[in-house]
Amino acid sequence: MKNLRLNRVFSLILMIAFCMACSAGDDNLDQGMAPDKKQDEVEKEMTTITIKNMAFSPAKITVEKGETVVWVNEDVVPHDVTDFINQEWTSGTLSTGQTFKKVIEKELDYFCSIHPTMKGNIVLKK
Amino acid sequence: MKTFIMRTRWVIGAVALIALLVTDGQSQNDTPLRLNDAQIASAAVTANQVDVNYGKLALKKSKRAEVKKFAETMIRDHSGVIDQAMDLAKKLGVTPEDNPLTQQLTQGEEETTKKLEGLKRKKFDKAYIDNEVAYHEAVIAAVKDILIPQTQNEELKALLVQVAPVLEHHLKMAKETQANFK
Ligand SMILES: [Cu+2]
């Protein structure tokens, strides 16, 4: 369910980016936006974390609250992205080429539960 | 004592494998091992398949949670590497080709499996992990000293370069598990 919503947000961002590209200077962005989405929510950038060579890269990032982070598994083996403190959330197993998106609402410590030495950390911009 | 001898045998086996791989013509065997990309693809797939098979045996024989978890990781990771290697071979139009290294790996697997299968549960756990340490050391040496330097195709080389840290990670995990047995 959550993924579906994220997918929608993602396609929305793509749509808006497309509209902006073909109507630069035109001020009718509203047409490309679902009525239930706030403008600032969809305009935020996505940050990508690459999973490669048995590590999250970059392992530490700073994002704004509400920003979407996407993990891309570019490694030759499956990995996951899992809450480090008490495993509250997890991406599930990500095979090579698969991605996982998460809206960041608070500071996160995460790891790969398959390869527990792989760790990452997300902090919020002050 | 018997376990010690058996363990020593495995280690000797692994060392012999490395010796075979890195021999540079100084032994009685005057031609160093030269492999083409099709043979390297075959050896890479086999090396991974062997460890998947050991992992499956461990899931069948072990009751120890940390051993089972380790075995599951081996199966998942090495299967992932096999998928990548097969996809790439297909893309490049390369058909993996049998060769002395692949044969050595398969033969080593047969012997080790026979020994592991004959062990009772407790002895099995330790023997399996000991073998994982030795096997990953041997395969790391093969990948770094033979496969990567001899690979012609850049994509295949890049794949092997990416496999190295996976193997290193597994070796570290195996050593940590091994330490818990002492
Ligand atoms: Cu991982």
Tab-separated table of C-alpha atoms and ligand atoms in Angstrom:
chain	number	residue	atom	x	y	z
A	1	MET	CA	0.000	0.000	0.000
A	2	LYS	CA	2.761	2.345	1.013
A	3	ASN	CA	4.774	1.385	-2.032
A	4	LEU	CA	1.844	2.228	-4.227
A	5	ARG	CA	1.701	5.679	-2.756
A	6	LEU	CA	5.433	6.111	-3.216
A	7	ASN	CA	5.133	4.982	-6.806
A	8	ARG	CA	2.463	7.589	-7.351
A	9	VAL	CA	4.622	10.293	-5.854
A	10	PHE	CA	7.485	9.175	-8.034
A	11	SER	CA	5.490	9.193	-11.270
A	12	LEU	CA	4.105	12.543	-10.254
A	13	ILE	CA	7.578	13.937	-9.894
A	14	LEU	CA	8.460	12.558	-13.307
A	15	MET	CA	5.311	14.057	-14.825
A	16	ILE	CA	6.006	17.436	-13.298
A	17	ALA	CA	9.615	17.359	-14.404
A	18	PHE	CA	8.347	16.600	-17.911
A	19	CYS	CA	5.797	19.409	-17.828
A	20	MET	CA	8.408	21.820	-16.562
A	21	ALA	CA	10.710	20.810	-19.367
A	22	CYS	CA	8.163	21.407	-22.097
A	23	SER	CA	6.568	24.496	-20.653
A	24	ALA	CA	9.449	26.356	-19.075
A	25	GLY	CA	8.354	29.807	-18.006
A	26	ASP	CA	4.737	28.729	-18.217
A	27	ASP	CA	3.105	29.058	-14.837
A	28	ASN	CA	0.455	26.324	-15.039
A	29	LEU	CA	2.216	23.619	-13.052
A	30	ASP	CA	-0.981	22.954	-11.133
A	31	GLN	CA	-2.426	20.985	-14.017
A	32	GLY	CA	0.182	18.287	-13.643
A	33	MET	CA	-0.444	17.762	-9.958
A	34	ALA	CA	-2.913	15.587	-8.127
A	35	PRO	CA	-5.132	17.738	-5.942
A	36	ASP	CA	-4.163	15.939	-2.730
A	37	LYS	CA	-0.455	16.640	-3.055
A	38	LYS	CA	1.146	19.731	-1.682
A	39	GLN	CA	3.464	21.454	-4.080
A	40	ASP	CA	6.493	21.344	-1.760
A	41	GLU	CA	6.044	17.621	-1.242
A	42	VAL	CA	6.520	16.747	-4.868
A	43	GLU	CA	9.149	19.310	-5.701
A	44	LYS	CA	11.670	17.825	-3.316
A	45	GLU	CA	14.568	15.996	-4.884
A	46	MET	CA	15.333	12.338	-4.509
A	47	THR	CA	18.636	11.206	-3.166
A	48	THR	CA	20.122	7.981	-4.463
A	49	ILE	CA	22.221	5.601	-2.407
A	50	THR	CA	24.078	2.994	-4.420
A	51	ILE	CA	24.623	-0.494	-3.034
A	52	LYS	CA	27.846	-1.795	-4.553
A	53	ASN	CA	30.953	-3.710	-3.514
A	54	MET	CA	29.299	-4.802	-0.276
A	55	ALA	CA	28.703	-1.240	0.906
A	56	PHE	CA	26.144	1.584	0.905
A	57	SER	CA	27.492	4.556	-0.979
A	58	PRO	CA	27.406	7.184	0.339
A	59	ALA	CA	27.112	5.518	3.726
A	60	LYS	CA	26.155	8.781	5.395
A	61	ILE	CA	23.864	11.388	3.887
A	62	THR	CA	22.016	14.480	5.015
A	63	VAL	CA	18.508	15.097	3.654
A	64	GLU	CA	15.608	17.396	4.305
A	65	LYS	CA	12.669	16.063	6.295
A	66	GLY	CA	10.144	14.501	3.923
A	67	GLU	CA	12.700	13.852	1.202
A	68	THR	CA	12.577	10.529	-0.631
A	69	VAL	CA	15.687	8.396	-0.624
A	70	VAL	CA	16.091	5.611	-3.161
A	71	TRP	CA	18.494	2.710	-2.739
A	72	VAL	CA	19.678	0.980	-5.921
A	73	ASN	CA	21.305	-2.437	-5.711
A	74	GLU	CA	24.121	-2.375	-8.275
A	75	ASP	CA	25.990	-5.212	-6.622
A	76	VAL	CA	26.327	-8.791	-7.853
A	77	VAL	CA	24.520	-10.213	-4.814
A	78	PRO	CA	21.172	-9.491	-3.133
A	79	HIS	CA	21.065	-7.043	-0.221
A	80	ASP	CA	18.419	-5.427	1.933
A	81	VAL	CA	17.928	-2.107	3.720
A	82	THR	CA	16.733	-2.649	7.284
A	83	ASP	CA	16.217	-0.522	10.398
A	84	PHE	CA	19.299	-1.027	12.552
A	85	ILE	CA	17.906	-0.303	16.007
A	86	ASN	CA	14.958	-2.707	16.202
A	87	GLN	CA	14.269	-3.823	12.644
A	88	GLU	CA	11.085	-1.741	12.530
A	89	TRP	CA	11.148	-1.544	8.737
A	90	THR	CA	12.897	-3.359	5.907
A	91	SER	CA	13.069	-3.237	2.134
A	92	GLY	CA	12.983	-7.013	1.922
A	93	THR	CA	15.544	-8.721	-0.282
A	94	LEU	CA	16.681	-6.529	-3.191
A	95	SER	CA	18.126	-8.497	-6.093
A	96	THR	CA	20.619	-6.921	-8.473
A	97	GLY	CA	18.972	-3.979	-10.226
A	98	GLN	CA	16.107	-3.635	-7.755
A	99	THR	CA	15.385	-0.408	-5.880
A	100	PHE	CA	13.773	0.640	-2.619
A	101	LYS	CA	12.309	4.060	-1.811
A	102	LYS	CA	11.599	5.587	1.542
A	103	VAL	CA	10.355	8.990	2.633
A	104	ILE	CA	12.645	10.178	5.394
A	105	GLU	CA	10.814	11.674	8.362
A	106	LYS	CA	13.493	11.217	11.012
A	107	GLU	CA	17.117	10.340	11.450
A	108	LEU	CA	17.813	6.720	10.501
A	109	ASP	CA	20.439	4.122	11.209
A	110	TYR	CA	20.105	1.188	8.859
A	111	PHE	CA	22.054	-1.916	7.811
A	112	CYS	CA	21.881	-4.931	5.534
A	113	SER	CA	20.498	-7.826	7.557
A	114	ILE	CA	22.054	-10.293	5.097
A	115	HIS	CA	25.536	-8.748	5.505
A	116	PRO	CA	25.413	-7.073	8.903
A	117	THR	CA	28.721	-5.243	8.528
A	118	MET	CA	27.091	-3.059	5.848
A	119	LYS	CA	25.771	0.016	7.638
A	120	GLY	CA	24.345	3.394	6.706
A	121	ASN	CA	23.066	6.519	8.344
A	122	ILE	CA	20.720	9.335	7.310
A	123	VAL	CA	20.582	12.629	9.184
A	124	LEU	CA	18.188	15.527	8.752
A	125	LYS	CA	19.261	18.973	7.610
A	126	LYS	CA	19.037	21.420	10.472
B	1	MET	CA	42.933	-36.681	16.441
B	2	LYS	CA	40.907	-38.066	13.602
B	3	THR	CA	39.134	-34.726	13.184
B	4	PHE	CA	42.447	-32.967	13.204
B	5	ILE	CA	43.763	-35.186	10.434
B	6	MET	CA	40.625	-34.695	8.388
B	7	ARG	CA	40.731	-30.996	8.889
B	8	THR	CA	44.356	-30.906	7.924
B	9	ARG	CA	43.490	-32.870	4.797
B	10	TRP	CA	40.967	-30.221	3.750
B	11	VAL	CA	43.377	-27.429	4.359
B	12	ILE	CA	46.012	-29.289	2.357
B	13	GLY	CA	43.442	-29.764	-0.384
B	14	ALA	CA	42.698	-26.065	-0.448
B	15	VAL	CA	46.374	-25.180	-0.427
B	16	ALA	CA	47.016	-27.659	-3.231
B	17	LEU	CA	44.286	-25.980	-5.240
B	18	ILE	CA	45.893	-22.579	-4.729
B	19	ALA	CA	49.306	-24.039	-5.601
B	20	LEU	CA	47.879	-25.500	-8.790
B	21	LEU	CA	46.420	-22.145	-9.647
B	22	VAL	CA	49.377	-19.938	-8.976
B	23	THR	CA	52.058	-22.272	-10.239
B	24	ASP	CA	54.160	-20.303	-12.684
B	25	GLY	CA	56.053	-23.009	-14.458
B	26	GLN	CA	58.560	-23.774	-11.745
B	27	SER	CA	57.024	-27.114	-10.861
B	28	GLN	CA	57.087	-30.257	-12.981
B	29	ASN	CA	54.043	-28.828	-14.726
B	30	ASP	CA	55.722	-26.515	-17.195
B	31	THR	CA	52.683	-24.780	-18.606
B	32	PRO	CA	50.972	-22.361	-16.256
B	33	LEU	CA	47.198	-22.458	-16.323
B	34	ARG	CA	45.941	-20.278	-19.173
B	35	LEU	CA	42.220	-19.797	-19.544
B	36	ASN	CA	40.120	-18.072	-22.172
B	37	ASP	CA	36.983	-16.112	-21.270
B	38	ALA	CA	34.634	-19.055	-21.920
B	39	GLN	CA	36.701	-21.172	-19.530
B	40	ILE	CA	36.862	-18.376	-16.970
B	41	ALA	CA	33.068	-18.047	-17.114
B	42	SER	CA	32.775	-21.794	-16.521
B	43	ALA	CA	35.188	-21.721	-13.563
B	44	ALA	CA	33.436	-18.704	-12.044
B	45	VAL	CA	29.997	-20.294	-12.286
B	46	THR	CA	31.277	-23.610	-10.924
B	47	ALA	CA	33.127	-21.993	-8.009
B	48	ASN	CA	29.872	-20.329	-6.979
B	49	GLN	CA	27.757	-23.421	-7.575
B	50	VAL	CA	30.053	-25.495	-5.361
B	51	ASP	CA	29.447	-23.169	-2.428
B	52	VAL	CA	25.676	-23.134	-3.075
B	53	ASN	CA	25.802	-26.933	-2.852
B	54	TYR	CA	27.783	-26.885	0.405
B	55	GLY	CA	25.207	-24.443	1.765
B	56	LYS	CA	22.321	-26.723	0.805
B	57	LEU	CA	24.042	-29.625	2.534
B	58	ALA	CA	24.476	-27.475	5.650
B	59	LEU	CA	20.773	-26.555	5.679
B	60	LYS	CA	19.977	-30.251	5.521
B	61	LYS	CA	22.432	-31.372	8.194
B	62	SER	CA	22.824	-28.524	10.674
B	63	LYS	CA	20.523	-27.518	13.517
B	64	ARG	CA	22.636	-24.618	14.660
B	65	ALA	CA	20.990	-21.264	13.893
B	66	GLU	CA	24.154	-19.324	13.068
B	67	VAL	CA	25.358	-22.094	10.743
B	68	LYS	CA	22.007	-22.182	8.958
B	69	LYS	CA	21.945	-18.397	8.604
B	70	PHE	CA	25.468	-18.415	7.199
B	71	ALA	CA	24.520	-21.200	4.758
B	72	GLU	CA	21.444	-19.236	3.626
B	73	THR	CA	23.604	-16.192	2.916
B	74	MET	CA	26.029	-18.343	0.920
B	75	ILE	CA	23.193	-19.806	-1.157
B	76	ARG	CA	21.593	-16.409	-1.767
B	77	ASP	CA	24.808	-14.569	-2.621
B	78	HIS	CA	26.446	-17.226	-4.758
B	79	SER	CA	23.190	-17.845	-6.632
B	80	GLY	CA	23.057	-14.097	-7.280
B	81	VAL	CA	26.573	-14.159	-8.723
B	82	ILE	CA	25.702	-17.169	-10.915
B	83	ASP	CA	22.659	-15.310	-12.285
B	84	GLN	CA	24.813	-12.284	-13.097
B	85	ALA	CA	27.500	-14.419	-14.731
B	86	MET	CA	25.006	-16.413	-16.810
B	87	ASP	CA	23.191	-13.242	-17.914
B	88	LEU	CA	26.475	-11.701	-18.976
B	89	ALA	CA	27.660	-14.862	-20.757
B	90	LYS	CA	24.365	-14.926	-22.658
B	91	LYS	CA	24.662	-11.256	-23.537
B	92	LEU	CA	28.229	-11.746	-24.768
B	93	GLY	CA	27.342	-14.927	-26.617
B	94	VAL	CA	29.853	-16.904	-24.559
B	95	THR	CA	29.202	-20.576	-23.800
B	96	PRO	CA	31.011	-21.610	-20.595
B	97	GLU	CA	33.693	-24.142	-21.517
B	98	ASP	CA	35.039	-26.989	-19.381
B	99	ASN	CA	38.687	-26.671	-18.318
B	100	PRO	CA	41.204	-27.946	-15.710
B	101	LEU	CA	40.166	-25.392	-13.079
B	102	THR	CA	36.462	-26.227	-13.379
B	103	GLN	CA	37.349	-29.914	-13.149
B	104	GLN	CA	39.511	-29.315	-10.092
B	105	LEU	CA	36.662	-27.440	-8.410
B	106	THR	CA	34.141	-30.160	-9.172
B	107	GLN	CA	36.481	-32.896	-8.004
B	108	GLY	CA	37.229	-31.015	-4.781
B	109	GLU	CA	33.505	-30.627	-4.198
B	110	GLU	CA	32.886	-34.352	-4.623
B	111	GLU	CA	35.579	-35.275	-2.114
B	112	THR	CA	34.575	-32.656	0.441
B	113	THR	CA	30.871	-33.486	0.152
B	114	LYS	CA	31.602	-37.143	0.759
B	115	LYS	CA	33.523	-36.280	3.933
B	116	LEU	CA	30.944	-33.792	5.189
B	117	GLU	CA	28.059	-36.135	4.568
B	118	GLY	CA	29.672	-38.777	6.757
B	119	LEU	CA	29.905	-36.504	9.802
B	120	LYS	CA	27.523	-36.364	12.763
B	121	ARG	CA	25.730	-33.077	13.329
B	122	LYS	CA	28.102	-31.435	15.812
B	123	LYS	CA	31.241	-32.374	13.935
B	124	PHE	CA	29.561	-31.421	10.696
B	125	ASP	CA	28.934	-27.825	11.811
B	126	LYS	CA	32.558	-27.174	12.584
B	127	ALA	CA	33.846	-29.059	9.545
B	128	TYR	CA	31.469	-27.149	7.266
B	129	ILE	CA	32.606	-23.772	8.594
B	130	ASP	CA	36.288	-24.784	8.496
B	131	ASN	CA	35.810	-25.804	4.895
B	132	GLU	CA	34.074	-22.507	4.116
B	133	VAL	CA	37.090	-20.607	5.433
B	134	ALA	CA	39.519	-22.728	3.404
B	135	TYR	CA	37.328	-22.729	0.314
B	136	HIS	CA	36.823	-18.961	0.267
B	137	GLU	CA	40.550	-18.414	0.750
B	138	ALA	CA	41.259	-20.696	-2.200
B	139	VAL	CA	38.640	-19.072	-4.425
B	140	ILE	CA	39.777	-15.538	-3.522
B	141	ALA	CA	43.302	-16.535	-4.594
B	142	ALA	CA	41.977	-18.031	-7.830
B	143	VAL	CA	39.845	-14.987	-8.660
B	144	LYS	CA	42.583	-12.476	-7.894
B	145	ASP	CA	45.603	-14.321	-9.277
B	146	ILE	CA	44.144	-16.206	-12.235
B	147	LEU	CA	40.674	-15.193	-13.299
B	148	ILE	CA	40.847	-11.390	-13.122
B	149	PRO	CA	44.308	-11.022	-14.707
B	150	GLN	CA	43.483	-13.438	-17.548
B	151	THR	CA	40.022	-12.162	-18.452
B	152	GLN	CA	39.948	-10.401	-21.811
B	153	ASN	CA	36.391	-9.073	-21.874
B	154	GLU	CA	36.035	-5.901	-19.816
B	155	GLU	CA	32.493	-6.647	-18.608
B	156	LEU	CA	33.429	-10.124	-17.438
B	157	LYS	CA	36.485	-8.678	-15.720
B	158	ALA	CA	34.332	-6.032	-14.018
B	159	LEU	CA	31.977	-8.725	-12.760
B	160	LEU	CA	34.853	-10.708	-11.271
B	161	VAL	CA	36.269	-7.570	-9.683
B	162	GLN	CA	32.884	-7.070	-8.021
B	163	VAL	CA	32.796	-10.654	-6.792
B	164	ALA	CA	36.065	-10.257	-4.865
B	165	PRO	CA	34.644	-8.107	-2.024
B	166	VAL	CA	31.710	-10.527	-1.706
B	167	LEU	CA	34.141	-13.405	-1.188
B	168	GLU	CA	36.182	-11.365	1.274
B	169	HIS	CA	33.027	-10.596	3.207
B	170	HIS	CA	32.056	-14.270	3.292
B	171	LEU	CA	35.531	-15.199	4.496
B	172	LYS	CA	35.219	-12.705	7.334
B	173	MET	CA	31.778	-14.071	8.257
B	174	ALA	CA	33.078	-17.654	8.149
B	175	LYS	CA	36.033	-16.775	10.370
B	176	GLU	CA	33.740	-15.069	12.871
B	177	THR	CA	31.505	-18.123	12.972
B	178	GLN	CA	34.550	-20.367	13.251
B	179	ALA	CA	35.761	-18.415	16.275
B	180	ASN	CA	32.503	-19.222	18.075
B	181	PHE	CA	33.280	-22.929	17.873
B	182	LYS	CA	36.438	-22.668	19.941
C	1	CU	CU	23.972	-7.061	1.948
